[in-house]
């Protein structure tokens, strides 16, 4: 560690060490707000990486590419970079770590490990690394921060040290030579001995690449490099000579040598002997110190030693004349000295008199002086140097002794500037737009400048001024403050950079007042800054939530301005608030509607958040959920589909964790039906395991929510209003005829339907769909069926469920119909139908504890059919939720089908331990028949207008071939029996 090395004199080395140490620790520290979003980043990044490494997906994408349709995985790097960028550099670090971990696991799991070892630019993981580090460059260009992020990712999870990994990562990330040197230096300073050794090797290789244009390294990076080489022991110290050859300014006596490097280069290289003692080599440090001692004493130092007595106009001009010709640097030092010593300057009596006597100056007056005279200083300087350039003077305030101790000193300095510049505004570029070497001096100046009255200091003439917040309520100023400080982007960007350079405590104190008095202006201005840093993140986190939540009377005004200038930041804040309290999704939707940004927010957000928001928007009729889902699946591919499955599974699992709570908080049944319908409609193009999960989640949803079958506006009407070709209808009804006439058993038909469903013959699949459609469509006429035919229908109904020939919405409809039938009075036809149907799929009740909870709430079921009641009660009370599944869901990591039964199967067996049923069963709304369906009536079902020429089976078969409803088949069967 740099902080543990022995202190040595020279330049600003210790200040640089303190600053750099602070920067690196800050860059590698995780903020509280980012940690709060770790589940969001981890969950979605895991899904994206899973798609990236899925060989089956890659094979499928290759096949599609041949047909002209690019694979979806090519968008994964961009999606990961966008996701990570929502949470700043820390989000990028987290996803970069996950990417390296995933690449490592993929490499170890590959049988041909050697072939997949490289992390090349053209590999999927290499492209992700490139996208992430490119996104990092939009937040910071500082080499030390890039180095810290890369090294933190490399060292994550105890990764084995390998030089090849370092080289591959830098190459894949397209890091510049400067950034690679920063990576090497950070590795050299790490505590891990193996990684430190690899860092030394890498650094040696990078020094060999420093030549030509690459030799122009930034001074701070050059200082860091020289320091590490000089203090890194024998192995690294030998590389310093090589560095001097390729960077000429590092050679002793070179005129272009940076001043900060002179004492370090002329100082000794400190190495360590075998006994652990320091060994000092030959050095010119004493000569350097002697040269410093013999340098001329600055005029500002002389004036400070003489005290206030020399500050009168005539006296000061005489003294300054001794140092003529003065330059602007000396005048700047005088200005700074007087500013910081306005009071409390103690000088021994007679010092100034002795000075005057020794230098032939007139004897001073006896009149006492207690401070520096502003006007006298300006006039004396102008007398001694008439051509003084005050802009140059002010731009040279960046010297080591400058700082502003208090507001009085600042006002004195501004008064001097006003006199010197004849009332012209202070040149802002002297203190803004760059970071001083003397950061303490700069930040103390800005502290008082930001809070100064407009007549003393103003930012109104800044070239980068945010438009005032016109229309702000509450009697607040549209400019935030009279001097326009908080509309000045140059000021804010400079404060962000200062905060990231070790001045965070002072900068935070500067922002305390605007956070209290004008958070609206501060938030709008901060959002428009072109730099990213911890300070910006803190300010946005402190201000934007109150506008999103609507607790500020100016929320609407501010949100519109924020959306026009920093969409990413506003969306990130919405996601953070949602993760802390998911009930605020309603308010977030209100904001989206207010500023008309719903489509963009949905496209920019993590999938889980976007899905929840889309569902609520659908409920309020702001969004066409079906089209949105279809567009998202087409654009985002299999990763979004998996996220939809996880979302539905999570909702179902949340419901099963507490039977007294509704399962869906923001997801209405209509939306649920739409999800299942869209996913199933496109499942043919998905991998087999994904298609199976879609089928399973549909079955679970249909069982848990019998009311799903009531959604006439979505899934049910789509099924029950489906129209089939006449020849398909004829064939389907022919099979029903055979059942009711005894020509085929129910088991034979069930077996046939199973084959039809799995057949590649499209006609057989349509016949299967038509038979299921007609059976469900006919349910409302079941009370009019004769008992024998109704029993046959009940057996068929139950066997369809038992053999899994109905799924998703159709399963939900079937289960709901059975549940409704069981609620009818004991002894009625429909109750008998319900008992018969349920008895044929009772073995599947273990899959649906929620459905069992509905069954046990039927008061008369326990007496009328104690066996079925006991089965339902047993399955309800015996369900449990495995700990591993709970942990997986809490961490936001989706289950993998290769690690067990998969996410959906896990839910099927993950049910709550509960002994209490809900107080009352939910009341199902009545179903409204569609236009083509026959209205229910107390009169007997009308017979079809069929002209039957004979009474034999052939004639009846002909009649059945033209009929469209099962009640007609039942009537025909009864007619045949009577005949």
PDB file of C-alpha atoms in Angstrom, residues 141-347:
ATOM      1  CA  UNK A 141     -11.815   9.002 -18.581  1.00  0.00           C
ATOM      2  CA  UNK A 142      -9.545   8.822 -15.536  1.00  0.00           C
ATOM      3  CA  UNK A 143      -7.031   6.011 -15.938  1.00  0.00           C
ATOM      4  CA  UNK A 144      -6.874   5.254 -12.222  1.00  0.00           C
ATOM      5  CA  UNK A 145     -10.646   4.666 -12.059  1.00  0.00           C
ATOM      6  CA  UNK A 146     -10.609   2.384 -15.111  1.00  0.00           C
ATOM      7  CA  UNK A 147      -7.696   0.488 -13.585  1.00  0.00           C
ATOM      8  CA  UNK A 148      -9.524   0.097 -10.279  1.00  0.00           C
ATOM      9  CA  UNK A 149     -12.678  -1.258 -11.963  1.00  0.00           C
ATOM     10  CA  UNK A 150     -10.777  -3.760 -14.124  1.00  0.00           C
ATOM     11  CA  UNK A 151      -8.623  -5.016 -11.260  1.00  0.00           C
ATOM     12  CA  UNK A 152     -11.592  -5.305  -8.907  1.00  0.00           C
ATOM     13  CA  UNK A 153     -13.328  -7.446 -11.521  1.00  0.00           C
ATOM     14  CA  UNK A 154     -10.226  -9.570 -12.068  1.00  0.00           C
ATOM     15  CA  UNK A 155      -9.752 -10.263  -8.370  1.00  0.00           C
ATOM     16  CA  UNK A 156     -13.431 -11.067  -7.784  1.00  0.00           C
ATOM     17  CA  UNK A 157     -14.383 -14.461  -6.316  1.00  0.00           C
ATOM     18  CA  UNK A 158     -10.779 -15.501  -5.725  1.00  0.00           C
ATOM     19  CA  UNK A 159      -9.942 -15.836  -9.409  1.00  0.00           C
ATOM     20  CA  UNK A 160      -6.597 -17.483 -10.143  1.00  0.00           C
ATOM     21  CA  UNK A 161      -3.868 -15.059 -11.258  1.00  0.00           C
ATOM     22  CA  UNK A 162      -3.009 -15.453 -14.946  1.00  0.00           C
ATOM     23  CA  UNK A 163      -1.190 -12.967 -17.154  1.00  0.00           C
ATOM     24  CA  UNK A 164      -3.129 -14.274 -20.166  1.00  0.00           C
ATOM     25  CA  UNK A 165      -6.405 -13.202 -18.565  1.00  0.00           C
ATOM     26  CA  UNK A 166      -5.055  -9.693 -17.995  1.00  0.00           C
ATOM     27  CA  UNK A 167      -3.867  -9.425 -21.596  1.00  0.00           C
ATOM     28  CA  UNK A 168      -7.108 -10.851 -23.017  1.00  0.00           C
ATOM     29  CA  UNK A 169      -9.273  -8.583 -20.876  1.00  0.00           C
ATOM     30  CA  UNK A 170      -7.366  -5.450 -21.887  1.00  0.00           C
ATOM     31  CA  UNK A 171      -7.445  -6.481 -25.544  1.00  0.00           C
ATOM     32  CA  UNK A 172     -11.137  -7.370 -25.483  1.00  0.00           C
ATOM     33  CA  UNK A 173     -11.960  -4.131 -23.678  1.00  0.00           C
ATOM     34  CA  UNK A 174      -9.934  -2.133 -26.231  1.00  0.00           C
ATOM     35  CA  UNK A 175      -8.107  -0.337 -23.431  1.00  0.00           C
ATOM     36  CA  UNK A 176      -5.596   2.330 -24.416  1.00  0.00           C
ATOM     37  CA  UNK A 177      -1.945   1.994 -23.426  1.00  0.00           C
ATOM     38  CA  UNK A 178      -2.503   4.550 -20.667  1.00  0.00           C
ATOM     39  CA  UNK A 179      -5.386   2.526 -19.264  1.00  0.00           C
ATOM     40  CA  UNK A 180      -3.401  -0.707 -19.496  1.00  0.00           C
ATOM     41  CA  UNK A 181      -0.536   0.915 -17.570  1.00  0.00           C
ATOM     42  CA  UNK A 182      -3.067   1.965 -14.907  1.00  0.00           C
ATOM     43  CA  UNK A 183      -4.306  -1.646 -14.727  1.00  0.00           C
ATOM     44  CA  UNK A 184      -0.740  -2.879 -14.320  1.00  0.00           C
ATOM     45  CA  UNK A 185       0.071  -0.312 -11.616  1.00  0.00           C
ATOM     46  CA  UNK A 186      -3.110  -1.158  -9.697  1.00  0.00           C
ATOM     47  CA  UNK A 187      -2.215  -4.843  -9.824  1.00  0.00           C
ATOM     48  CA  UNK A 188       1.317  -4.117  -8.591  1.00  0.00           C
ATOM     49  CA  UNK A 189      -0.167  -2.393  -5.549  1.00  0.00           C
ATOM     50  CA  UNK A 190      -2.694  -5.115  -4.740  1.00  0.00           C
ATOM     51  CA  UNK A 191      -2.310  -7.242  -1.616  1.00  0.00           C
ATOM     52  CA  UNK A 192      -2.530 -10.552  -3.485  1.00  0.00           C
ATOM     53  CA  UNK A 193       1.087 -11.715  -4.080  1.00  0.00           C
ATOM     54  CA  UNK A 194       0.224 -13.826  -7.141  1.00  0.00           C
ATOM     55  CA  UNK A 195      -1.679 -11.050  -8.863  1.00  0.00           C
ATOM     56  CA  UNK A 196       1.032  -8.581  -7.850  1.00  0.00           C
ATOM     57  CA  UNK A 197       3.648 -10.729  -9.593  1.00  0.00           C
ATOM     58  CA  UNK A 198       1.533 -10.976 -12.746  1.00  0.00           C
ATOM     59  CA  UNK A 199       1.037  -7.203 -12.583  1.00  0.00           C
ATOM     60  CA  UNK A 200       4.814  -6.699 -12.541  1.00  0.00           C
ATOM     61  CA  UNK A 201       5.197  -8.838 -15.651  1.00  0.00           C
ATOM     62  CA  UNK A 202       2.395  -6.975 -17.386  1.00  0.00           C
ATOM     63  CA  UNK A 203       3.847  -3.593 -16.403  1.00  0.00           C
ATOM     64  CA  UNK A 204       7.251  -4.561 -17.813  1.00  0.00           C
ATOM     65  CA  UNK A 205       5.603  -5.433 -21.135  1.00  0.00           C
ATOM     66  CA  UNK A 206       3.672  -2.168 -21.232  1.00  0.00           C
ATOM     67  CA  UNK A 207       6.801  -0.060 -20.569  1.00  0.00           C
ATOM     68  CA  UNK A 208       8.291  -1.633 -23.671  1.00  0.00           C
ATOM     69  CA  UNK A 209       5.354  -0.257 -25.680  1.00  0.00           C
ATOM     70  CA  UNK A 210       5.914   3.348 -24.561  1.00  0.00           C
ATOM     71  CA  UNK A 211       7.425   5.022 -27.605  1.00  0.00           C
ATOM     72  CA  UNK A 212       6.669   7.787 -30.062  1.00  0.00           C
ATOM     73  CA  UNK A 213       3.207   9.318 -29.491  1.00  0.00           C
ATOM     74  CA  UNK A 214       2.617   6.842 -26.661  1.00  0.00           C
ATOM     75  CA  UNK A 215       5.417   8.532 -24.667  1.00  0.00           C
ATOM     76  CA  UNK A 216       3.119  11.495 -23.965  1.00  0.00           C
ATOM     77  CA  UNK A 217       1.688  10.267 -20.674  1.00  0.00           C
ATOM     78  CA  UNK A 218      -0.376  12.500 -18.357  1.00  0.00           C
ATOM     79  CA  UNK A 219       1.673  13.955 -15.530  1.00  0.00           C
ATOM     80  CA  UNK A 220      -0.310  12.192 -12.824  1.00  0.00           C
ATOM     81  CA  UNK A 221      -0.014   8.796 -14.528  1.00  0.00           C
ATOM     82  CA  UNK A 222       3.696   9.435 -15.153  1.00  0.00           C
ATOM     83  CA  UNK A 223       4.200  10.314 -11.491  1.00  0.00           C
ATOM     84  CA  UNK A 224       2.407   7.134 -10.444  1.00  0.00           C
ATOM     85  CA  UNK A 225       4.511   5.063 -12.822  1.00  0.00           C
ATOM     86  CA  UNK A 226       7.804   6.607 -11.685  1.00  0.00           C
ATOM     87  CA  UNK A 227       6.848   6.266  -8.054  1.00  0.00           C
ATOM     88  CA  UNK A 228       6.029   2.557  -8.388  1.00  0.00           C
ATOM     89  CA  UNK A 229       9.226   1.866 -10.319  1.00  0.00           C
ATOM     90  CA  UNK A 230      11.415   3.805  -7.882  1.00  0.00           C
ATOM     91  CA  UNK A 231       9.819   2.300  -4.793  1.00  0.00           C
ATOM     92  CA  UNK A 232       9.034  -1.191  -6.097  1.00  0.00           C
ATOM     93  CA  UNK A 233      12.259  -2.955  -5.229  1.00  0.00           C
ATOM     94  CA  UNK A 234      14.946  -4.409  -7.431  1.00  0.00           C
ATOM     95  CA  UNK A 235      12.580  -6.053  -9.934  1.00  0.00           C
ATOM     96  CA  UNK A 236      10.870  -2.818 -10.903  1.00  0.00           C
ATOM     97  CA  UNK A 237      13.657  -0.329 -10.256  1.00  0.00           C
ATOM     98  CA  UNK A 238      15.603  -1.765 -13.196  1.00  0.00           C
ATOM     99  CA  UNK A 239      12.739  -0.759 -15.473  1.00  0.00           C
ATOM    100  CA  UNK A 240      13.152   2.903 -14.562  1.00  0.00           C
ATOM    101  CA  UNK A 241      16.216   3.190 -16.799  1.00  0.00           C
ATOM    102  CA  UNK A 242      14.205   1.798 -19.699  1.00  0.00           C
ATOM    103  CA  UNK A 243      11.462   4.328 -19.005  1.00  0.00           C
ATOM    104  CA  UNK A 244      13.934   7.221 -19.013  1.00  0.00           C
ATOM    105  CA  UNK A 245      15.134   6.220 -22.475  1.00  0.00           C
ATOM    106  CA  UNK A 246      11.656   6.348 -24.000  1.00  0.00           C
ATOM    107  CA  UNK A 247      10.446   9.381 -22.006  1.00  0.00           C
ATOM    108  CA  UNK A 248      13.260  11.960 -22.303  1.00  0.00           C
ATOM    109  CA  UNK A 249      11.710  14.440 -19.877  1.00  0.00           C
ATOM    110  CA  UNK A 250      12.471  12.000 -17.052  1.00  0.00           C
ATOM    111  CA  UNK A 251      16.210  12.422 -17.489  1.00  0.00           C
ATOM    112  CA  UNK A 252      17.886  14.597 -14.790  1.00  0.00           C
ATOM    113  CA  UNK A 253      18.249  18.204 -15.827  1.00  0.00           C
ATOM    114  CA  UNK A 254      15.812  17.969 -18.719  1.00  0.00           C
ATOM    115  CA  UNK A 255      14.060  21.357 -19.184  1.00  0.00           C
ATOM    116  CA  UNK A 256      10.642  19.778 -19.735  1.00  0.00           C
ATOM    117  CA  UNK A 257      10.699  17.688 -16.577  1.00  0.00           C
ATOM    118  CA  UNK A 258       7.437  18.259 -14.660  1.00  0.00           C
ATOM    119  CA  UNK A 259       8.200  20.075 -11.370  1.00  0.00           C
ATOM    120  CA  UNK A 260       6.322  17.452  -9.330  1.00  0.00           C
ATOM    121  CA  UNK A 261       8.636  14.728 -10.647  1.00  0.00           C
ATOM    122  CA  UNK A 262      11.959  16.468  -9.990  1.00  0.00           C
ATOM    123  CA  UNK A 263      12.386  15.484  -6.321  1.00  0.00           C
ATOM    124  CA  UNK A 264      11.135  11.955  -6.980  1.00  0.00           C
ATOM    125  CA  UNK A 265      13.517  11.321  -9.866  1.00  0.00           C
ATOM    126  CA  UNK A 266      16.499  12.922  -8.119  1.00  0.00           C
ATOM    127  CA  UNK A 267      15.644  11.119  -4.909  1.00  0.00           C
ATOM    128  CA  UNK A 268      16.962   7.665  -4.062  1.00  0.00           C
ATOM    129  CA  UNK A 269      15.362   4.429  -5.074  1.00  0.00           C
ATOM    130  CA  UNK A 270      14.343   2.655  -1.897  1.00  0.00           C
ATOM    131  CA  UNK A 271      14.736  -1.083  -1.953  1.00  0.00           C
ATOM    132  CA  UNK A 272      14.628  -3.605   0.810  1.00  0.00           C
ATOM    133  CA  UNK A 273      17.454  -5.835   1.939  1.00  0.00           C
ATOM    134  CA  UNK A 274      17.022  -9.408   3.034  1.00  0.00           C
ATOM    135  CA  UNK A 275      16.859  -8.206   6.629  1.00  0.00           C
ATOM    136  CA  UNK A 276      13.933  -5.960   5.815  1.00  0.00           C
ATOM    137  CA  UNK A 277      15.887  -2.710   6.272  1.00  0.00           C
ATOM    138  CA  UNK A 278      15.759   0.094   3.757  1.00  0.00           C
ATOM    139  CA  UNK A 279      18.747   0.453   1.461  1.00  0.00           C
ATOM    140  CA  UNK A 280      19.339   3.896  -0.040  1.00  0.00           C
ATOM    141  CA  UNK A 281      21.187   4.244  -3.313  1.00  0.00           C
ATOM    142  CA  UNK A 282      23.167   7.178  -4.668  1.00  0.00           C
ATOM    143  CA  UNK A 283      21.109  10.406  -4.756  1.00  0.00           C
ATOM    144  CA  UNK A 284      21.241  14.093  -5.590  1.00  0.00           C
ATOM    145  CA  UNK A 285      18.500  14.963  -3.095  1.00  0.00           C
ATOM    146  CA  UNK A 286      20.826  17.027  -0.908  1.00  0.00           C
ATOM    147  CA  UNK A 287      21.880  19.093  -3.880  1.00  0.00           C
ATOM    148  CA  UNK A 288      18.241  19.590  -4.777  1.00  0.00           C
ATOM    149  CA  UNK A 289      17.385  20.763  -1.265  1.00  0.00           C
ATOM    150  CA  UNK A 290      20.335  23.153  -1.288  1.00  0.00           C
ATOM    151  CA  UNK A 291      19.157  24.585  -4.599  1.00  0.00           C
ATOM    152  CA  UNK A 292      15.723  25.128  -3.095  1.00  0.00           C
ATOM    153  CA  UNK A 293      17.215  26.943  -0.114  1.00  0.00           C
ATOM    154  CA  UNK A 294      19.247  29.267  -2.353  1.00  0.00           C
ATOM    155  CA  UNK A 295      16.218  30.241  -4.474  1.00  0.00           C
ATOM    156  CA  UNK A 296      14.967  33.848  -4.190  1.00  0.00           C
ATOM    157  CA  UNK A 297      12.478  34.475  -1.402  1.00  0.00           C
ATOM    158  CA  UNK A 298       8.999  35.191  -2.876  1.00  0.00           C
ATOM    159  CA  UNK A 299       7.862  38.788  -2.455  1.00  0.00           C
ATOM    160  CA  UNK A 300       4.626  37.576  -0.833  1.00  0.00           C
ATOM    161  CA  UNK A 301       6.664  35.894   1.898  1.00  0.00           C
ATOM    162  CA  UNK A 302       8.597  39.143   2.516  1.00  0.00           C
ATOM    163  CA  UNK A 303       5.389  41.158   2.845  1.00  0.00           C
ATOM    164  CA  UNK A 304       3.910  38.593   5.252  1.00  0.00           C
ATOM    165  CA  UNK A 305       7.022  38.808   7.453  1.00  0.00           C
ATOM    166  CA  UNK A 306       6.893  42.631   7.414  1.00  0.00           C
ATOM    167  CA  UNK A 307       3.224  42.652   8.428  1.00  0.00           C
ATOM    168  CA  UNK A 308       0.357  45.089   7.964  1.00  0.00           C
ATOM    169  CA  UNK A 309       2.659  48.108   8.490  1.00  0.00           C
ATOM    170  CA  UNK A 310       4.015  47.789   4.934  1.00  0.00           C
ATOM    171  CA  UNK A 311       0.542  47.685   3.431  1.00  0.00           C
ATOM    172  CA  UNK A 312      -0.088  51.392   3.133  1.00  0.00           C
ATOM    173  CA  UNK A 313      -0.130  52.558  -0.471  1.00  0.00           C
ATOM    174  CA  UNK A 314       3.153  54.531  -0.445  1.00  0.00           C
ATOM    175  CA  UNK A 315       4.966  52.040   1.734  1.00  0.00           C
ATOM    176  CA  UNK A 316       3.792  49.058  -0.288  1.00  0.00           C
ATOM    177  CA  UNK A 317       4.832  50.643  -3.580  1.00  0.00           C
ATOM    178  CA  UNK A 318       8.304  51.292  -2.142  1.00  0.00           C
ATOM    179  CA  UNK A 319       8.658  47.714  -0.981  1.00  0.00           C
ATOM    180  CA  UNK A 320       7.371  46.234  -4.251  1.00  0.00           C
ATOM    181  CA  UNK A 321       9.777  48.466  -6.144  1.00  0.00           C
ATOM    182  CA  UNK A 322      12.644  46.537  -4.533  1.00  0.00           C
ATOM    183  CA  UNK A 323      11.427  43.392  -6.326  1.00  0.00           C
ATOM    184  CA  UNK A 324      10.783  44.959  -9.733  1.00  0.00           C
ATOM    185  CA  UNK A 325      10.066  43.820 -12.298  1.00  0.00           C
ATOM    186  CA  UNK A 326       7.054  42.027 -10.828  1.00  0.00           C
ATOM    187  CA  UNK A 327       5.259  39.348 -12.814  1.00  0.00           C
ATOM    188  CA  UNK A 328       1.648  38.180 -12.604  1.00  0.00           C
ATOM    189  CA  UNK A 329       2.604  35.045 -10.697  1.00  0.00           C
ATOM    190  CA  UNK A 330       4.198  37.121  -7.889  1.00  0.00           C
ATOM    191  CA  UNK A 331       1.209  39.479  -7.792  1.00  0.00           C
ATOM    192  CA  UNK A 332      -1.126  36.457  -7.539  1.00  0.00           C
ATOM    193  CA  UNK A 333       0.892  35.155  -4.610  1.00  0.00           C
ATOM    194  CA  UNK A 334       0.647  38.595  -2.917  1.00  0.00           C
ATOM    195  CA  UNK A 335      -3.120  38.640  -3.461  1.00  0.00           C
ATOM    196  CA  UNK A 336      -3.451  35.148  -2.006  1.00  0.00           C
ATOM    197  CA  UNK A 337      -1.257  35.920   0.993  1.00  0.00           C
ATOM    198  CA  UNK A 338      -3.245  39.021   1.914  1.00  0.00           C
ATOM    199  CA  UNK A 339      -6.541  37.145   1.484  1.00  0.00           C
ATOM    200  CA  UNK A 340      -5.611  34.420   3.948  1.00  0.00           C
ATOM    201  CA  UNK A 341      -3.941  36.775   6.507  1.00  0.00           C
ATOM    202  CA  UNK A 342      -6.515  39.559   6.850  1.00  0.00           C
ATOM    203  CA  UNK A 343      -6.488  39.156  10.619  1.00  0.00           C
ATOM    204  CA  UNK A 344      -4.201  37.635  13.198  1.00  0.00           C
ATOM    205  CA  UNK A 345      -0.880  38.414  11.529  1.00  0.00           C
ATOM    206  CA  UNK A 346       1.571  38.885  14.400  1.00  0.00           C
ATOM    207  CA  UNK A 347       4.861  40.597  13.608  1.00  0.00           C
TER     208      UNK A 347
END
